[in-house]
Short mmCIF file of C-alpha atoms in Angstrom, two decimals:
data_model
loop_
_atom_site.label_atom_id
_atom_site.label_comp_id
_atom_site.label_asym_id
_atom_site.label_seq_id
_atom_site.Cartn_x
_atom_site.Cartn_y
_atom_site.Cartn_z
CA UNK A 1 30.42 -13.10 -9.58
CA UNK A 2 29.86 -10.18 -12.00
CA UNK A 3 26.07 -9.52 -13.49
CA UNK A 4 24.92 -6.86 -15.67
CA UNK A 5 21.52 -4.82 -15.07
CA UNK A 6 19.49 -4.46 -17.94
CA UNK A 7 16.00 -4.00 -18.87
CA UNK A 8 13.69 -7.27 -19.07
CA UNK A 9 12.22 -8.07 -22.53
CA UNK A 10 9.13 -10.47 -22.92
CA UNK A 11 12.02 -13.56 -23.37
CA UNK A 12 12.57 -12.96 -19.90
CA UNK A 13 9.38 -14.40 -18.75
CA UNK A 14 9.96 -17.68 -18.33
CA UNK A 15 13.13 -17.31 -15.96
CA UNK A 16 11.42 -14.71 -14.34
CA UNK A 17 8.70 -16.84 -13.33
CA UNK A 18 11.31 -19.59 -11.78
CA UNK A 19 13.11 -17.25 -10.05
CA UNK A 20 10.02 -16.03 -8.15
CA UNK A 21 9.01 -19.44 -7.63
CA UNK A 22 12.61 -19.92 -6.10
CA UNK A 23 12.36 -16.65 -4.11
CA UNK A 24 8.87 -16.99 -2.60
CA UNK A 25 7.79 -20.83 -3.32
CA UNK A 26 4.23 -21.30 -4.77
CA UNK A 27 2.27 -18.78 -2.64
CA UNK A 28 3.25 -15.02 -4.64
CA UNK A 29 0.37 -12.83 -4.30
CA UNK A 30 0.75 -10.43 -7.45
CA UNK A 31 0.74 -11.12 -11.01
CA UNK A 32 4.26 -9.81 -11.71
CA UNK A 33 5.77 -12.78 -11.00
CA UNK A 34 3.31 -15.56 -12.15
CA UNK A 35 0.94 -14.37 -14.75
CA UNK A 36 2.68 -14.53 -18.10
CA UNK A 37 0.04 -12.30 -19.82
CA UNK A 38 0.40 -9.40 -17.22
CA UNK A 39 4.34 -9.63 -16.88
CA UNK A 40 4.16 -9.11 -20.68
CA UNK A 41 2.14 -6.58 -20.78
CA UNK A 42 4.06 -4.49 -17.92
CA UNK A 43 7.44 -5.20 -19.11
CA UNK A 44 5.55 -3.18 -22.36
CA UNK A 45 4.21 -0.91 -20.67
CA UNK A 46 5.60 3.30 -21.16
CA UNK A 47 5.03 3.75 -17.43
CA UNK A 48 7.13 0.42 -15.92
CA UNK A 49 10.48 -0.03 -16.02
CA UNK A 50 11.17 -3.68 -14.84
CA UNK A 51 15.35 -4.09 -14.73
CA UNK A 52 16.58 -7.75 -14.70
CA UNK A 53 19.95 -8.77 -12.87
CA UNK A 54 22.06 -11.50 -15.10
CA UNK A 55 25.77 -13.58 -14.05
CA UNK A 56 28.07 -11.64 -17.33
CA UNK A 57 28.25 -13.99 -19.99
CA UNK A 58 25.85 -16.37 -19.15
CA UNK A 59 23.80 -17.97 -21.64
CA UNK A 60 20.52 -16.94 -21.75
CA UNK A 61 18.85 -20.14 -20.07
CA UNK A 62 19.65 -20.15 -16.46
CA UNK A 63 21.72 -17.28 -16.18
CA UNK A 64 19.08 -14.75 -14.26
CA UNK A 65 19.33 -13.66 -10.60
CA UNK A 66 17.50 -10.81 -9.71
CA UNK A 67 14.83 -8.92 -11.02
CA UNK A 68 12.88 -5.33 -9.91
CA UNK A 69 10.32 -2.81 -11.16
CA UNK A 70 8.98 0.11 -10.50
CA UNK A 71 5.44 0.84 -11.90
CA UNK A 72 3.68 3.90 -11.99
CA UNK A 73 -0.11 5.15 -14.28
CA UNK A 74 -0.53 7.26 -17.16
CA UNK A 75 -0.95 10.53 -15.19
CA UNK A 76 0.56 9.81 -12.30
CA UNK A 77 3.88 11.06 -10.99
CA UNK A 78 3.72 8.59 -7.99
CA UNK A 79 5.53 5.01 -8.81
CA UNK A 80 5.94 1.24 -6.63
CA UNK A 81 8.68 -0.69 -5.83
CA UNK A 82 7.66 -4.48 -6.44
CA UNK A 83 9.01 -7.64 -7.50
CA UNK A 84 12.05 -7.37 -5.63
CA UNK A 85 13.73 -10.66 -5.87
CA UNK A 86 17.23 -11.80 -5.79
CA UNK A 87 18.18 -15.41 -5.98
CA UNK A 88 18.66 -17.53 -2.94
CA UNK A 89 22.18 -18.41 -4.38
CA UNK A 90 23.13 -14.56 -4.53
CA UNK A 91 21.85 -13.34 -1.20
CA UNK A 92 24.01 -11.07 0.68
CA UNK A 93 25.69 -9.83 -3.03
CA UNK A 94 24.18 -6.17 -2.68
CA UNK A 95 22.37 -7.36 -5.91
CA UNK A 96 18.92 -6.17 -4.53
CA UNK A 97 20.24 -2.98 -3.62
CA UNK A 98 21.98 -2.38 -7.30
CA UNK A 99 18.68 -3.27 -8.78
CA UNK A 100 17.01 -0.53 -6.52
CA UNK A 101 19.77 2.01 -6.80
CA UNK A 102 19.62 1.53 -10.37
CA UNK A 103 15.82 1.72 -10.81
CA UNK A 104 15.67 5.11 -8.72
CA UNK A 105 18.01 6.72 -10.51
CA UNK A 106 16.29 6.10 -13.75
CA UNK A 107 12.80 7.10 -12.48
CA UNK A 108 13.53 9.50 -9.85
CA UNK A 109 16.57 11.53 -10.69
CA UNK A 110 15.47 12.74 -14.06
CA UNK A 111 12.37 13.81 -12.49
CA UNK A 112 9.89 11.50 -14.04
CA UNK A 113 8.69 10.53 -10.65
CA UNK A 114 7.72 12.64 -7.50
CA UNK A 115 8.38 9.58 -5.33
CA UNK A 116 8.51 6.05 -4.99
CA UNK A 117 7.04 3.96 -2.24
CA UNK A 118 7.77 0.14 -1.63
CA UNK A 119 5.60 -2.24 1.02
CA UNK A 120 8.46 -4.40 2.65
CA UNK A 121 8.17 -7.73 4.35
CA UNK A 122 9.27 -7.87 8.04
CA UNK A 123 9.73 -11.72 8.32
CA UNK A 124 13.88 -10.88 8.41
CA UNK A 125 15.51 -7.09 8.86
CA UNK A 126 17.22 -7.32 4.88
CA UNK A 127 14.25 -5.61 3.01
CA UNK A 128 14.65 -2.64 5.53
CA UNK A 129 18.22 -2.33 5.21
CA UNK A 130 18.25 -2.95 1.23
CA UNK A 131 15.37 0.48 0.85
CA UNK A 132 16.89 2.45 4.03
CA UNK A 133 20.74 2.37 2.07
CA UNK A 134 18.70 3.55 -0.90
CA UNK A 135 16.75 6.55 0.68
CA UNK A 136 14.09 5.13 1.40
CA UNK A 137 12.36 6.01 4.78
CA UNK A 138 9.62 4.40 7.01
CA UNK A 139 6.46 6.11 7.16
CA UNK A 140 4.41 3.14 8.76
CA UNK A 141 3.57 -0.64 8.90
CA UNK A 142 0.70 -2.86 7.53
CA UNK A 143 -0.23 -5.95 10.23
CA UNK A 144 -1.71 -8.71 8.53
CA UNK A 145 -1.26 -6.98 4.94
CA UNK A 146 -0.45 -10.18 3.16
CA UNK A 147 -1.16 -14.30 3.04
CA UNK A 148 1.87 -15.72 1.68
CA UNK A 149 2.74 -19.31 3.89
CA UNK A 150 1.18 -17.66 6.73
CA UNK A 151 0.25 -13.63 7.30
CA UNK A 152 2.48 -11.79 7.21
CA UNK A 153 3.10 -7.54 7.95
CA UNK A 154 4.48 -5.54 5.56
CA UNK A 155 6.27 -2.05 6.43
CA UNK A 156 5.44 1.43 4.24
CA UNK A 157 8.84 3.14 2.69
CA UNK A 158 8.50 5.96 0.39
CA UNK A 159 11.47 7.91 -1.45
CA UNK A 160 10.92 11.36 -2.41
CA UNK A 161 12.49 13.59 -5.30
CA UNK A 162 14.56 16.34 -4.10
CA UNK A 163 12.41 19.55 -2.61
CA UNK A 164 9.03 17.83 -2.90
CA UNK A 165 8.48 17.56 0.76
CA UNK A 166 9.11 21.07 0.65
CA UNK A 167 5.91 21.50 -0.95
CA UNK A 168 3.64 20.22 1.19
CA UNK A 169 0.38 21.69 1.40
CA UNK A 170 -0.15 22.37 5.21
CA UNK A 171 -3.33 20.42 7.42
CA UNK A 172 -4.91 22.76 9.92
CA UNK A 173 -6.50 20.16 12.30
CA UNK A 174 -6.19 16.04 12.42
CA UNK A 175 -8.33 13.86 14.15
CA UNK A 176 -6.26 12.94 17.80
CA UNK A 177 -5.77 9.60 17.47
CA UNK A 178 -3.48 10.22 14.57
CA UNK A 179 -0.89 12.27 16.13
CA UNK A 180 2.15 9.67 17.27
CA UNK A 181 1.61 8.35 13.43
CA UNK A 182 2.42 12.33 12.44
CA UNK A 183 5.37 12.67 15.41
CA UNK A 184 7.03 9.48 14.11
CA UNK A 185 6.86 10.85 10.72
CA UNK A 186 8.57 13.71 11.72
CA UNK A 187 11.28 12.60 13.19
CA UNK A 188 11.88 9.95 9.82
CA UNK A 189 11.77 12.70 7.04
CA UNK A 190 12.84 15.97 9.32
CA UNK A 191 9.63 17.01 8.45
CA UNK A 192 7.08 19.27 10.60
CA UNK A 193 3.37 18.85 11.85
CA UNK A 194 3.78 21.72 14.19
CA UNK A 195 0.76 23.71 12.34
CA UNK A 196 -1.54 20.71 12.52
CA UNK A 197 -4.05 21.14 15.61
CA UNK A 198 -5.25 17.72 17.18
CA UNK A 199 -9.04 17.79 17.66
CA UNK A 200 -11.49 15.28 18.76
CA UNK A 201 -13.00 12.93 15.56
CA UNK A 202 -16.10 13.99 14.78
CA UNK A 203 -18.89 11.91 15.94
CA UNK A 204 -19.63 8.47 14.04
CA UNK A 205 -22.16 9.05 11.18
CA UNK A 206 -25.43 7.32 12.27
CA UNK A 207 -25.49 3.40 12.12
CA UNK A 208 -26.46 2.42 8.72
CA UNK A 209 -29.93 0.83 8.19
CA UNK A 210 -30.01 -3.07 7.19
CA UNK A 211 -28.50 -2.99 4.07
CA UNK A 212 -27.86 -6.14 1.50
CA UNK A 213 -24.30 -5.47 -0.64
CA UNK A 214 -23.94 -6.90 -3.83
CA UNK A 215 -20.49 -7.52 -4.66
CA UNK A 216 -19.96 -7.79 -8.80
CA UNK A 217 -16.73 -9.82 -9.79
CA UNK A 218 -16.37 -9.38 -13.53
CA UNK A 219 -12.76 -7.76 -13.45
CA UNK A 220 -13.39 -6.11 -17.02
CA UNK A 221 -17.16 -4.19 -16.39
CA UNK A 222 -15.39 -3.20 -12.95
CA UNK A 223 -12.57 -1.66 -14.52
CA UNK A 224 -14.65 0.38 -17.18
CA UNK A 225 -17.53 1.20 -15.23
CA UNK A 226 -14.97 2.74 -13.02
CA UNK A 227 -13.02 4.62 -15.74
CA UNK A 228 -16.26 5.81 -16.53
CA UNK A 229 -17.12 6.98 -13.02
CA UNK A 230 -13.90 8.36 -12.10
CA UNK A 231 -11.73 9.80 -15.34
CA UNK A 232 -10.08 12.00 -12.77
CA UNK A 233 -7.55 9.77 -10.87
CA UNK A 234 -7.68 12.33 -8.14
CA UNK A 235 -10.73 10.74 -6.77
CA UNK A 236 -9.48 7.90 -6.32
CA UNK A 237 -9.03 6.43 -2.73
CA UNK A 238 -5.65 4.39 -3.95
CA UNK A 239 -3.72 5.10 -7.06
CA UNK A 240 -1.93 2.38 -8.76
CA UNK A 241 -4.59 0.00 -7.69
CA UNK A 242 -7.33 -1.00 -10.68
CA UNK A 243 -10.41 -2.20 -8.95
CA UNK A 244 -11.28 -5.64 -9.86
CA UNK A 245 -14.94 -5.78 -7.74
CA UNK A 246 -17.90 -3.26 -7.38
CA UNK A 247 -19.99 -3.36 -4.02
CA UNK A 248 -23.92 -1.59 -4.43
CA UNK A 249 -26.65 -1.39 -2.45
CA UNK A 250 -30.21 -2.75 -3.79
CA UNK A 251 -31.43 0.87 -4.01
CA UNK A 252 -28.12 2.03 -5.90
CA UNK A 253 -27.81 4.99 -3.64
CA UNK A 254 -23.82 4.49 -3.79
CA UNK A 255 -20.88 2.30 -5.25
CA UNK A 256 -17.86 1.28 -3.76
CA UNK A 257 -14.99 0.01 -5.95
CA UNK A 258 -12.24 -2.10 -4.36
CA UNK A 259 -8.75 -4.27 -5.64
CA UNK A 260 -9.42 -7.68 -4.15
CA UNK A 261 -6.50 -10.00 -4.32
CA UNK A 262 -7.98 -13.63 -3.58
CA UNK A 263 -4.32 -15.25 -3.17
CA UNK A 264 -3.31 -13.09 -0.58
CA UNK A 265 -6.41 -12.33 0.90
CA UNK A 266 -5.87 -8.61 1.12
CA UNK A 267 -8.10 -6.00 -0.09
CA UNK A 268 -7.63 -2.05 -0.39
CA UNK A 269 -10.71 0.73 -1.53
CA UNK A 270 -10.01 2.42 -4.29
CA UNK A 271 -12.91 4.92 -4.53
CA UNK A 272 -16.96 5.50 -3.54
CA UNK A 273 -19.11 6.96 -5.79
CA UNK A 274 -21.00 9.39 -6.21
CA UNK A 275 -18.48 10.18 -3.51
CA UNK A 276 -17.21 8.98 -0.20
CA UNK A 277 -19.45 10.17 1.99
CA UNK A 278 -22.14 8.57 0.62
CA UNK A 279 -20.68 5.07 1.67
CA UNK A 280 -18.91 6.81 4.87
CA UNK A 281 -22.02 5.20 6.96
CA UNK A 282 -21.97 1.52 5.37
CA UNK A 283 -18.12 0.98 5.98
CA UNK A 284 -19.05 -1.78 8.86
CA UNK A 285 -21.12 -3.85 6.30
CA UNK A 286 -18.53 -3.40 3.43
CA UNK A 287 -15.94 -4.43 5.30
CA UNK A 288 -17.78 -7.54 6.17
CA UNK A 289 -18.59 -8.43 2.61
CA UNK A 290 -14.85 -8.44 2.39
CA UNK A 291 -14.11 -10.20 4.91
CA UNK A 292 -16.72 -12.97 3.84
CA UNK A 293 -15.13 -12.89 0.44
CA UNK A 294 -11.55 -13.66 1.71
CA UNK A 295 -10.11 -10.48 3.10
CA UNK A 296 -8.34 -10.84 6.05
CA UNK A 297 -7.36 -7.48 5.83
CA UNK A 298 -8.23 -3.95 4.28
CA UNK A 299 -7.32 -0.90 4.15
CA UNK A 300 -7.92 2.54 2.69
CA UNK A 301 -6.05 5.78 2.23
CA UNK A 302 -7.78 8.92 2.99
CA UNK A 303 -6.22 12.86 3.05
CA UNK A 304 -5.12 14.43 6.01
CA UNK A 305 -6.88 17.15 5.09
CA UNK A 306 -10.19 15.11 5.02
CA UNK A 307 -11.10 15.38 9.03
CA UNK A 308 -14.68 13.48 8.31
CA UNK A 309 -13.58 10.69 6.25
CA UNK A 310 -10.98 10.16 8.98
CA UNK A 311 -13.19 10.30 11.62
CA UNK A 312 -15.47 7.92 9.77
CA UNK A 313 -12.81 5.24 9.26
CA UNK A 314 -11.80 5.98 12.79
CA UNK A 315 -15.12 4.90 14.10
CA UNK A 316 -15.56 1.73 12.07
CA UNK A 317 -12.37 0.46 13.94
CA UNK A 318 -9.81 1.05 11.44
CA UNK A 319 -6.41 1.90 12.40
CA UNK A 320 -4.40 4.68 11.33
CA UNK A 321 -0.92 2.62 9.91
CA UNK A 322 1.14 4.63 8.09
CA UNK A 323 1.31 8.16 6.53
CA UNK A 324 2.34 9.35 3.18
CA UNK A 325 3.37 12.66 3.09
CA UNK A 326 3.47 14.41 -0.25
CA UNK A 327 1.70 11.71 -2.02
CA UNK A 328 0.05 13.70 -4.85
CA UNK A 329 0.42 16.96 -6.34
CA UNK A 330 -2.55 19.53 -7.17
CA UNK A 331 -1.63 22.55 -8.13
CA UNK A 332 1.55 23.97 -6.76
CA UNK A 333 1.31 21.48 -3.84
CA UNK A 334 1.54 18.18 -2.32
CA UNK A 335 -1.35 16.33 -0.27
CA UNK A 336 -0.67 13.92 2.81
CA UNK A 337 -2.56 10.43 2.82
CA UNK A 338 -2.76 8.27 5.87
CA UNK A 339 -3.08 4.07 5.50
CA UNK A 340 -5.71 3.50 8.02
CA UNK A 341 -5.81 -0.68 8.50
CA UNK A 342 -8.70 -2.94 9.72
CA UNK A 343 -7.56 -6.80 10.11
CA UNK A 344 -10.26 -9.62 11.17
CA UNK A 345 -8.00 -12.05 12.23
CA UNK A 346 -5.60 -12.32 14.55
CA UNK A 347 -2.16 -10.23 14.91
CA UNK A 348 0.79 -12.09 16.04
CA UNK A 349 4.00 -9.48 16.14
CA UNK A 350 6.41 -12.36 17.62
CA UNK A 351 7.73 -13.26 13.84
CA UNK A 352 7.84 -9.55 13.09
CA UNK A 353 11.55 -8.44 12.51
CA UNK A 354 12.00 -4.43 12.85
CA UNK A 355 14.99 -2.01 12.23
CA UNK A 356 15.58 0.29 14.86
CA UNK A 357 14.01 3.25 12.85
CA UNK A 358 10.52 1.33 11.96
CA UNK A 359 10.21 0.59 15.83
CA UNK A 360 8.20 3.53 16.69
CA UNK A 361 5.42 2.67 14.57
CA UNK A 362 5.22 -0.71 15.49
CA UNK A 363 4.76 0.82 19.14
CA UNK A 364 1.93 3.62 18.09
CA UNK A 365 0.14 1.02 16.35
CA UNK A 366 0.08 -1.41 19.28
CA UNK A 367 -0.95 1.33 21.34
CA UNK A 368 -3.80 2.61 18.77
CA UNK A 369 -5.05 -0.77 18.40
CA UNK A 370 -5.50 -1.64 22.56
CA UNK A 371 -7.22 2.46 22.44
CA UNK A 372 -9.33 0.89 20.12
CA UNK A 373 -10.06 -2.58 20.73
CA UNK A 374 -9.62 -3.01 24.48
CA UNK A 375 -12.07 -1.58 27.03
CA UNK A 376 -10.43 1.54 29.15
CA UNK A 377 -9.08 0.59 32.35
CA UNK A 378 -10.67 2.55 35.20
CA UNK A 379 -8.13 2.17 38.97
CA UNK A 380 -9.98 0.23 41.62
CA UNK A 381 -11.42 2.22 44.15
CA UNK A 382 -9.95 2.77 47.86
CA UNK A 383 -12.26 1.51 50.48
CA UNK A 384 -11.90 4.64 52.97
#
């Protein structure tokens, strides 16, 4: 069977929604797939493209089999991979590759894009292969990112344009416990830490006092108080992430802002205001308004260059998961961001499928998690 690739138009939507209903069942996290308003609005949108796979001369009713998009911001040169779905009838056709090939080349040969990154599900090793054939690499994985059925992990792949990693802006220290996340790296984009110094984390700030959080749900005051707070998207904790709920102390001394996604009980922090430190000592009770609110999971993505706010994550028992490198420009240069992960309920890696090269992570974040959440084992002593 022949299809042709072309770009999705608001007729679309209503095939598009039954093909990720026959893709993923009922339980699809994101709004891409199910929320008619929002698909319009992205397959509108300057800064999507959204490429739709269809059988050559089919009739319009019916005759979709894939679909894919890549979405980046007004401002920002970094895009996502999501909605990847190909039709349980067509699996195995290379259609999900064409639709990523295709997509790439649009957004990240001409340049538009710095790089891409895609969060891949692990439940069977054909994600993997479909990014890894289309230069995409593993940079780290995500336990518990996601409720679809069950939880499941996702894995972090970014693809670069040609010569950005060559800008990178070079880290002079990193907190210890992040250096087989950096060595992994390495060896999976031939890049080089050699110039970054492990050093101890700095000490945890001091315990926060009692504090009661208010969290504000009312999607639209979120998203403009936060456009208001932070017109710079290079304060922002996550990009392509629009906060959707507002955590504050009674006093006001600080604001957190955070993307909430109720259906798949996930959660990442966008930004703090009037900056991160002021929330750096609260993270334990933030994260347990989450957690009370539905996320299983949440996670946050900090600089390398920012040794405190690591250390402070580090602390509150968050893991580091994955790193970005070259994530966003200033000036002449890249930054590095690292995923650092906290999960509440339980990990279970036995329906985890991995490609050989996303193994090593896997393994460092096993071992970072038993550093962290299993007391030190000390050798019996001898009796003389």
């Amino acid at each position: 069977m022949s299809v042709t690739i072309e770009q999705a138009t608001p007729a679309d939507i209503a095939e598009l929604r039954q093909l990720y209903y026959a893709v993923y069942g009922p339980h699809y996290p994101t709004a891409l797939g199910t929320d008619p308003a929002e698909m319009s609005r992205l397959i509108q949108d300057p800064f999507t493209l959204w490429l739709v796979a269809r059988r050559t001369g089919a009739a319009k009713s019916g005759g979709l089999v894939g679909s894919a998009a890549i979405h980046s911001e007004p401002g920002s040169r970094l895009g996502r991979l999501e909605g990847l779905a190909v039709h349980p009838d067509q699996r195995g056709s290379g259609l999900a590759g064409q639709l990523t090939e295709e997509l790439c080349a649009r957004m990240l040969n001409p340049g538009r894009l710095d790089s891409v990154y895609a969060t891949v599900r692990t439940v069977s090793a054909g994600p993997q292969r479909v990014v890894s054939r289309n230069g995409f690499r593993p940079m780290g994985i995500l336990p518990n990112a996601v409720d679809l059925d069950c939880r499941e992990s996702l894995a972090l792949y970014a693809r670069h344009s040609p010569g950005v990693l060559d800008r990178r802006v070079p880290v002079g220290e990193v907190p210890a416990p992040l250096l087989p996340l950096l060595r992994n790296v390495e060896r999976s984009l031939g890049i080089s830490y050699a110039d970054a110094r492990p050093t101890a984390p700095l000490p945890a700030p001091p315990e926060a006092p009692d504090v009661t959080l208010e969290m504000v749900e009312a999607p639209a005051f979120v998203r403009r108080r936060f456009h208001d707070r932070f017109p710079d998207a290079a304060q922002w904790f996550y990009p392509l992430h629009t906060p959707n709920v507002l955590l504050v102390p009674d006093d006001g001394d600080f604001e957190v802002y955070a993307y909430l996604n109720r259906t798949g009980k996930y959660c990442a922090l966008v930004a703090g205001h009037p900056d991160p430190a002021a929330a750096a000592g609260y993270l334990e009770p933030i994260t347990r308004a989450l957690t009370r609110a539905g996320a299983g999971y949440v996670e946050a993505l900090v600089p390398l260059a920012h040794h405190g706010a690591l250390s402070a994550f580090l602390a509150q028992d968050f893991i580091p998961s994955a790193l970005y490198p070259a994530m966003r420009p200033e000036g002449d240069g890249f930054h590095d961001y690292v995923v650092l992960t906290r999960t509440t309920e339980h990990i279970d890696f036995r329906g985890v499928v991995v490609e050989k090269p996303l193994q090593p992570y896997l393994d460092s974040y096993v071992s970072a998690w038993a550093s962290t959440h299993l007391p030190a084992v000390t050798a019996p002593e001898v009796a003389p």
